[in-house]
Tab-separated table of C-alpha atoms in Angstrom:
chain	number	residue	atom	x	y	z
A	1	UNK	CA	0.000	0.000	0.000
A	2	UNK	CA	1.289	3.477	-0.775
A	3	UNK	CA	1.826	6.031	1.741
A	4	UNK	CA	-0.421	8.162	0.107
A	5	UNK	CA	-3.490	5.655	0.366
A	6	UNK	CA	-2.978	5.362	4.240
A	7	UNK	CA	-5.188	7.018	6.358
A	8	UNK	CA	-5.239	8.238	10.255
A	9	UNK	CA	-8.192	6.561	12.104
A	10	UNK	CA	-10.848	8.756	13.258
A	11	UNK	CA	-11.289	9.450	16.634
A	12	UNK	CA	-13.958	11.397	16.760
A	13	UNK	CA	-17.073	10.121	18.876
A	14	UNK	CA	-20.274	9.200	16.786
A	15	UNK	CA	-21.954	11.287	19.530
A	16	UNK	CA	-20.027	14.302	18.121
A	17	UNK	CA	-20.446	13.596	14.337
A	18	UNK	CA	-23.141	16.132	13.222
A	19	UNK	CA	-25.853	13.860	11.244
A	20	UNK	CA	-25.476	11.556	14.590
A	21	UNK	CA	-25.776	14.354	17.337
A	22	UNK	CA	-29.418	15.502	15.101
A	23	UNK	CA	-30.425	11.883	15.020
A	24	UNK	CA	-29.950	11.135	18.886
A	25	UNK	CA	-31.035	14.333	20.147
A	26	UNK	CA	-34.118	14.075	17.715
A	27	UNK	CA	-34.943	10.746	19.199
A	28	UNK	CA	-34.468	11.543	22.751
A	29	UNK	CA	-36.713	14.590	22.698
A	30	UNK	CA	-39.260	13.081	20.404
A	31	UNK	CA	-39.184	10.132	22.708
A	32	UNK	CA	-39.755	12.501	26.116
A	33	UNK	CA	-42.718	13.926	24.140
A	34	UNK	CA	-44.572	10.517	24.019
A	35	UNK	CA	-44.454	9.909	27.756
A	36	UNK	CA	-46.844	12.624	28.728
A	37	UNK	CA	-49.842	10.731	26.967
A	38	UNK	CA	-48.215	7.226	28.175
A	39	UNK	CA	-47.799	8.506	31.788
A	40	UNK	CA	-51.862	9.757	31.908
A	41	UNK	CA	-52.807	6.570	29.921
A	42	UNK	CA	-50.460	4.389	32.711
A	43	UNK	CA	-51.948	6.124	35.241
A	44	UNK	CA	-55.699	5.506	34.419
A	45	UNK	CA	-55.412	1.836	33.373
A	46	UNK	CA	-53.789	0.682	36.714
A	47	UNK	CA	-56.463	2.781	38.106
A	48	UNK	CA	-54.275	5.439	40.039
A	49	UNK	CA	-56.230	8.277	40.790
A	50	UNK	CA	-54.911	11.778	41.391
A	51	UNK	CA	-55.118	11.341	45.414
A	52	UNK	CA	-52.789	8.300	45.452
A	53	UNK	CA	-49.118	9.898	46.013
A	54	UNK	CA	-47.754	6.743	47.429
A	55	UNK	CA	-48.788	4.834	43.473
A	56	UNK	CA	-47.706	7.604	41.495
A	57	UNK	CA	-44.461	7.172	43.346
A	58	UNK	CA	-44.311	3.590	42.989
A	59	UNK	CA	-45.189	3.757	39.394
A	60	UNK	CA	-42.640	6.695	38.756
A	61	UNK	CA	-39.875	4.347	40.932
A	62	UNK	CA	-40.216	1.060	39.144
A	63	UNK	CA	-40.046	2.846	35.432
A	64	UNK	CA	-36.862	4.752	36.680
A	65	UNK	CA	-35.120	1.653	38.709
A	66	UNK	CA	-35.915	-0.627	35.769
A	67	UNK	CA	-34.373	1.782	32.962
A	68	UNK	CA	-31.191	2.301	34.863
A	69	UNK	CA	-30.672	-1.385	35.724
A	70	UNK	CA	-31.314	-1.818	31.675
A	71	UNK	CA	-28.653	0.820	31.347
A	72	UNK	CA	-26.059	-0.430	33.801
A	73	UNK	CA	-26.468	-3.892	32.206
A	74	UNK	CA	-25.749	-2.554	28.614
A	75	UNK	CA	-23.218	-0.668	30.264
A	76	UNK	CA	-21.289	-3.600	31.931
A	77	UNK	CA	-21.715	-5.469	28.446
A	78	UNK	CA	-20.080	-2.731	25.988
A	79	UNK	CA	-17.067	-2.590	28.978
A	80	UNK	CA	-17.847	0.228	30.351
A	81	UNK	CA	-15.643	1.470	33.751
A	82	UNK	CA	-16.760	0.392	36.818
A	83	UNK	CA	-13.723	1.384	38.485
A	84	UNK	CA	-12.663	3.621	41.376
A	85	UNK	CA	-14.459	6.350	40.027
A	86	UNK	CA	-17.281	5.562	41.435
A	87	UNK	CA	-16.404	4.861	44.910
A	88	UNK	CA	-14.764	8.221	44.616
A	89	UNK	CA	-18.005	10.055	43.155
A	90	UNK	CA	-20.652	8.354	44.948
A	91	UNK	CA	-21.928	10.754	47.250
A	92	UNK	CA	-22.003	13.251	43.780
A	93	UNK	CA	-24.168	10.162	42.058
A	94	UNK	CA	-26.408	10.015	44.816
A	95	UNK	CA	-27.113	13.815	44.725
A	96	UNK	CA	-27.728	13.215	41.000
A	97	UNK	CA	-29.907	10.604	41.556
A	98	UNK	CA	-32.233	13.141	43.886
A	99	UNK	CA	-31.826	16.109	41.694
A	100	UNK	CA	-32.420	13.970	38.462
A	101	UNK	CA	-34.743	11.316	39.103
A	102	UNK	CA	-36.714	11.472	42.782
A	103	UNK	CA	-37.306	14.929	43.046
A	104	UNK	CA	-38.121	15.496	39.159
A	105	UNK	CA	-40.394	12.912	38.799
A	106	UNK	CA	-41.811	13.323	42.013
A	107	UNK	CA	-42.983	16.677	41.112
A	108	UNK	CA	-43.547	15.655	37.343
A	109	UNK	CA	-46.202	12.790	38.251
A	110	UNK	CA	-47.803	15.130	40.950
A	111	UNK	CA	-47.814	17.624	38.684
A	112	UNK	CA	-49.407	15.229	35.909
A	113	UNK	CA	-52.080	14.192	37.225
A	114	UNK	CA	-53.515	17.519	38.299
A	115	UNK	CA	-52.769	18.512	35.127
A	116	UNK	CA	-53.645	17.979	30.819
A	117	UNK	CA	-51.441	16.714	29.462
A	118	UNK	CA	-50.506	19.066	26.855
A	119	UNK	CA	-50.448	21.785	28.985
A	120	UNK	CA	-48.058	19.748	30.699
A	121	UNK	CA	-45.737	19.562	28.097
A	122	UNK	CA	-45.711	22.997	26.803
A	123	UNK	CA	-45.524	24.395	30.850
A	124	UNK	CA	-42.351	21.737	31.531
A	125	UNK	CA	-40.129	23.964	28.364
A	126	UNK	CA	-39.469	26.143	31.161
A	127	UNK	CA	-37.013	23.576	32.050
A	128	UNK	CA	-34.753	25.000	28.885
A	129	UNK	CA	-34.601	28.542	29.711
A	130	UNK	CA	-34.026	28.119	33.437
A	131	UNK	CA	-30.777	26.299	32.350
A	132	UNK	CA	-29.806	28.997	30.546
A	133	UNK	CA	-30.307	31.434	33.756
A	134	UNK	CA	-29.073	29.180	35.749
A	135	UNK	CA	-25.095	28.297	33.661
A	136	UNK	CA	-24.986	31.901	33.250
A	137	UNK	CA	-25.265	32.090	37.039
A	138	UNK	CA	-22.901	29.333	37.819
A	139	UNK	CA	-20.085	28.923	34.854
A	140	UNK	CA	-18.062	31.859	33.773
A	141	UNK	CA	-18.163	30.839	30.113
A	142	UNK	CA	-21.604	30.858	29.965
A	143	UNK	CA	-22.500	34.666	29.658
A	144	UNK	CA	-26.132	36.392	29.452
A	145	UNK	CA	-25.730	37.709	26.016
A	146	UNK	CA	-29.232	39.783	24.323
A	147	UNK	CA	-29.847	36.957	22.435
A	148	UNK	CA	-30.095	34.683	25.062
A	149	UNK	CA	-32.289	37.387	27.301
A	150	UNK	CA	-34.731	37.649	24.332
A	151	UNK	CA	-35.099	34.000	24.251
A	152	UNK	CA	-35.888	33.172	27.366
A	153	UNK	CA	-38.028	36.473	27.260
A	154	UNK	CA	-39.762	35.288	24.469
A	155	UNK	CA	-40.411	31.422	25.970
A	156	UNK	CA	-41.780	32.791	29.091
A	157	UNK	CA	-44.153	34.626	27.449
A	158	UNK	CA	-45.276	31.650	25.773
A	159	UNK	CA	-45.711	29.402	29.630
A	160	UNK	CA	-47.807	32.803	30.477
A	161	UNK	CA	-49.800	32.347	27.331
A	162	UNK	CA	-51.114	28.861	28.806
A	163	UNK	CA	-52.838	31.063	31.227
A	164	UNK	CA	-54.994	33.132	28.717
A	165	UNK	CA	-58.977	32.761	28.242
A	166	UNK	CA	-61.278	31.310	30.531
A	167	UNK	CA	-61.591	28.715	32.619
A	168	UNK	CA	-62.710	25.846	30.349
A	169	UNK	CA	-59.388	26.280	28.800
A	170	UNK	CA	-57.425	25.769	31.872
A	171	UNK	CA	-55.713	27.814	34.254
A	172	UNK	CA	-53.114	27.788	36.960
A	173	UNK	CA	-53.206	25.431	39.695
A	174	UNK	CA	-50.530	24.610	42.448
A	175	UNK	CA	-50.615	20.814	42.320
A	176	UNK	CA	-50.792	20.753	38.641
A	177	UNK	CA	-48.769	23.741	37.075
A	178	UNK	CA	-47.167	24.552	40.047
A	179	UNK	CA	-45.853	20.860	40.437
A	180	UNK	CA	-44.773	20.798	36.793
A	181	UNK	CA	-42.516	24.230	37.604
A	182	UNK	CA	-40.748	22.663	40.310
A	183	UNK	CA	-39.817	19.502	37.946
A	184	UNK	CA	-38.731	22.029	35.391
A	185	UNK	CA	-36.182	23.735	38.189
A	186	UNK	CA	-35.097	20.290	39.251
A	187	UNK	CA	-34.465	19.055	35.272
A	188	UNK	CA	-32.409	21.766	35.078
A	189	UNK	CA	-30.149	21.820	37.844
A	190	UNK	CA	-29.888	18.227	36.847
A	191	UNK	CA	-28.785	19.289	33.269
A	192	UNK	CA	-25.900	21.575	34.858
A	193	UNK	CA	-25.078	18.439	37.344
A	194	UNK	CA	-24.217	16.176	34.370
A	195	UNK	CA	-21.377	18.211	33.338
A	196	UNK	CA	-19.664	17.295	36.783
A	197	UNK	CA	-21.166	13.942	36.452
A	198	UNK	CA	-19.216	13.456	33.125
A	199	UNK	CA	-16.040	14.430	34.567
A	200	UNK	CA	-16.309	11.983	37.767
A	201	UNK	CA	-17.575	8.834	36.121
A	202	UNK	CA	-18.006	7.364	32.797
A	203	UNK	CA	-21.836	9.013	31.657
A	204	UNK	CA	-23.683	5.936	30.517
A	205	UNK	CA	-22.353	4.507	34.515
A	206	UNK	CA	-23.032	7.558	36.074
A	207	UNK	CA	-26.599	7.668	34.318
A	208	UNK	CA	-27.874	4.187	35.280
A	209	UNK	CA	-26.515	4.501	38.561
A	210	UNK	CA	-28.485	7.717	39.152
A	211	UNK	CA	-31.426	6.304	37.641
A	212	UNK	CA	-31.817	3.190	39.497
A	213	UNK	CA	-30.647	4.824	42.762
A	214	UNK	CA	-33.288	7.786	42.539
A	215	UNK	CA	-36.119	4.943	41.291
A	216	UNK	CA	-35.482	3.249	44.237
A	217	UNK	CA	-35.359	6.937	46.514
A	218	UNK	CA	-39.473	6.922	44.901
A	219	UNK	CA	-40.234	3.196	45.026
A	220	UNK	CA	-39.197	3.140	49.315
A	221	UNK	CA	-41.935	5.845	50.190
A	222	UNK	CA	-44.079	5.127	48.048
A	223	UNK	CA	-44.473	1.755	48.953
A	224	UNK	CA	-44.454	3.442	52.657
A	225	UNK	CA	-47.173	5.573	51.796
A	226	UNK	CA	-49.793	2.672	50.916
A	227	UNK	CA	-48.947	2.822	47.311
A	228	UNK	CA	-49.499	0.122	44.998
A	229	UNK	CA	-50.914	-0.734	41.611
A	230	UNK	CA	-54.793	-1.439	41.823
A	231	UNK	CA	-55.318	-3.180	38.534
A	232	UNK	CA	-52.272	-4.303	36.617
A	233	UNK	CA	-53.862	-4.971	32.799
A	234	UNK	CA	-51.747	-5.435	29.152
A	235	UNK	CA	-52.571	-1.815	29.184
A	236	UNK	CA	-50.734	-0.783	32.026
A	237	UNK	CA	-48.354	-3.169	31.761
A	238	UNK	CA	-47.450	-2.139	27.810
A	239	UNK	CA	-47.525	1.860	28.748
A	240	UNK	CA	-45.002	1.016	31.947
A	241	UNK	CA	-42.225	-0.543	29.508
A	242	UNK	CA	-42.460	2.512	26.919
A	243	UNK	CA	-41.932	4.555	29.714
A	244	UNK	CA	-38.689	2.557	31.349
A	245	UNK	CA	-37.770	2.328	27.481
A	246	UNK	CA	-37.824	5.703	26.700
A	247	UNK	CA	-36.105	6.824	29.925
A	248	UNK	CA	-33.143	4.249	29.554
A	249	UNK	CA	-32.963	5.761	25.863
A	250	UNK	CA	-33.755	9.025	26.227
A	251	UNK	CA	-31.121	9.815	29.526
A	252	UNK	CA	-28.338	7.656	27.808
A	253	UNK	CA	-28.773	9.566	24.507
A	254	UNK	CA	-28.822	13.192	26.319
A	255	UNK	CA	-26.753	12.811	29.082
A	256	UNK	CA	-23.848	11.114	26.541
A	257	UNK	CA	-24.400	14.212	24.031
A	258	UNK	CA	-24.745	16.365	26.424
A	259	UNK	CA	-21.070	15.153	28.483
A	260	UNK	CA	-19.270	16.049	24.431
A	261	UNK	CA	-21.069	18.447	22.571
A	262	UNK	CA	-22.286	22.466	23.852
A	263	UNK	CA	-25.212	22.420	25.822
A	264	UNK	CA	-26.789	24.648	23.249
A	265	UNK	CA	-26.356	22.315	20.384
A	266	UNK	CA	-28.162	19.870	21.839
A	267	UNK	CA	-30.626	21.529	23.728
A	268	UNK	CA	-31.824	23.480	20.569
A	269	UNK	CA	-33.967	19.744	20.097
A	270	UNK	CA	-36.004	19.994	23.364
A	271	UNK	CA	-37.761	22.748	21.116
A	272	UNK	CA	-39.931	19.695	19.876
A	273	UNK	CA	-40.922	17.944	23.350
A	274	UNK	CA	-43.552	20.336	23.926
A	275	UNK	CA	-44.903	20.506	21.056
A	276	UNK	CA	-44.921	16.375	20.463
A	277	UNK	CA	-46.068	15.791	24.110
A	278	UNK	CA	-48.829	18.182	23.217
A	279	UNK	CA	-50.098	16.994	19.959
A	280	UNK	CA	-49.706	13.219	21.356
A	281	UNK	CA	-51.670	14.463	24.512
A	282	UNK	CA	-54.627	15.747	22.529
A	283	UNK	CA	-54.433	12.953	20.011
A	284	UNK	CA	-54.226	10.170	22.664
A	285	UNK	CA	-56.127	11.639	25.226
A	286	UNK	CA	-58.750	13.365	23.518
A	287	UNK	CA	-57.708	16.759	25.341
A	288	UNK	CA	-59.389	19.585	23.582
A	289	UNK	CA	-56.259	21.128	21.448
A	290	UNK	CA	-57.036	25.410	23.023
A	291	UNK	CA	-55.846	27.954	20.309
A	292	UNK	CA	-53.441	28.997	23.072
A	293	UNK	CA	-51.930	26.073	23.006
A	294	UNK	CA	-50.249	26.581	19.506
A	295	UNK	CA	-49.523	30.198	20.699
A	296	UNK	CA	-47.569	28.835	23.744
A	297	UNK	CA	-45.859	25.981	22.141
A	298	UNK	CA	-45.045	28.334	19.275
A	299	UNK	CA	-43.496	30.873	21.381
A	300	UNK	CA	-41.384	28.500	23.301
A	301	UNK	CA	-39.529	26.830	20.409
A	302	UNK	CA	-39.160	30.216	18.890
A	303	UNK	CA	-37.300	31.447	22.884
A	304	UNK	CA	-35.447	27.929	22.447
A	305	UNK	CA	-34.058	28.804	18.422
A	306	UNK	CA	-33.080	32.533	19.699
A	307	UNK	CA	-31.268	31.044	22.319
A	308	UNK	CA	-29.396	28.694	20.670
A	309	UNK	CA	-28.903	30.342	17.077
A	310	UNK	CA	-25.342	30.725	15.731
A	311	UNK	CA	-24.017	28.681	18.821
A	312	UNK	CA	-21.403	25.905	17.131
């Protein structure tokens, strides 16, 4: 072979290639979209009604703990490090696993159940622009440029569109939108977290770890609190695995692009889980689809595009 037909070997990730970062963050957000339909469908067909905290936490903890055991097991299989690492980062996992997974989802599936689901999934975008205020606050190289103001100006504007019209087309309640706010805070502290996560522990480890520890943080109370699953049916049954399918998917995918590409660049995607997890909502659910709805979900992939436009 001539020198001139050798070749260095790439070492560039796939999950920095640019046709492969569009296809994973595509899937993961189109993915998160779907489980606000699945999550109200789960709900009603193992008859778990919005009064019974201790099931919603016991459904929340056994999709969690069951898509980070999938994850550590794919994990150990591919070679991943188990090593030191972890010993060393484990009380940094374990905050992850709170910030990530118990106190998210706590508040998500409170806030779901008190809530439609579409408005749901337009209200939880706040969880994108709160990042943004939030790395601004806490990294140096993350400075709150006008573009990024007008964005997140812009996409609250659109959560505070939810709350136009009249009562039949929903307003503002604490256990519903107010719920859904706190999950948004706690998603994005946990998207800053996995940045240190990254550095401490290999991310697909540090993910199912977190996942299965937090599922397990919502499965111990909630069994404590009386909770259980009335009627277990094919229905329920088939809605739990898409939901511990598209969390062991969904977190690998984002958490891994997230750990090698700019935060921006992926979170530019998360522009479509509102507006999927609405459409699904009122095409699953048979949730009335408001005007306002459009208006809202419009406005907050428009504050998500601003934000992230021209970033590499």
């Amino acid at each position: 072979m001539n020198e001139e037909d050798k070749t260095e070997p790439t070492t560039t990730s796939i999950f920095q290639r640019p046709a492969w970062v569009v296809v994973f963050a595509l899937t993961a957000a189109i993915a998160w979209g779907w489980a606000f339909p699945l999550i109200k469908i789960g709900f009603s067909a193992f008859g778990i009604t919005a009064d019974m905290t201790g099931s919603k936490m016991l459904f929340a903890g056994i999709r969690f703990a069951a898509a980070g055991l999938i994850v550590l097991a794919v994990a150990r299989s591919s070679g991943r490090s188990f090593g030191t690492g972890v010993k060393r980062a484990w009380w940094f996992i374990l905050a992850f696993a709170l910030m990530n997974t118990t106190l998210h989802y706590f508040f998500f599936y409170i806030g779901m159940s008190h809530s439609e689901g579409s408005r749901a999934a337009i209200l939880n975008s706040l969880s994108t622009f709160l990042v943004v205020l939030l790395a601004c606050a806490c990294f140096k190289s993350d400075r709150l440029t006008p573009r990024k103001m007008l964005g997140c100006a812009i996409g609250f504007s659109g959560v505070l569109a939810l709350n136009l019209g009249g009562a039949e087309s929903g307003h503002f309640t604490w256990l519903g939108d107010g719920m859904i706010i706190l999950n948004a805070l706690c998603g994005a502290c946990a998207n800053l977290m996995t940045r240190g996560l990254s550095r401490r522990v290999d991310v697909f480890v540090g993910t199912g770890y977190g996942l299965t520890i937090g599922g397990l943080l919502l499965i111990i109370p909630g069994l404590a609190l009386g909770g259980s699953l009335p009627t277990v049916n094919t229905l329920g049954i088939v809605c739990l695995v898409l939901l511990i399918a598209i969390s062991a998917l969904g977190f690998a995918l984002y958490n891994k692009l997230l750990s090698l590409n700019p935060v921006g660049k992926v979170a530019i995607y998360n522009s479509l889980i509102p507006i999927v997890g609405a459409v699904t909502s009122c095409l699953c659910l048979g949730e009335t689809f408001h005007a306002k709805y459009a208006l809202a979900g419009g406005l907050a992939a428009l504050g998500i595009y601003i934000i992230n436009r021209g970033r590499s």
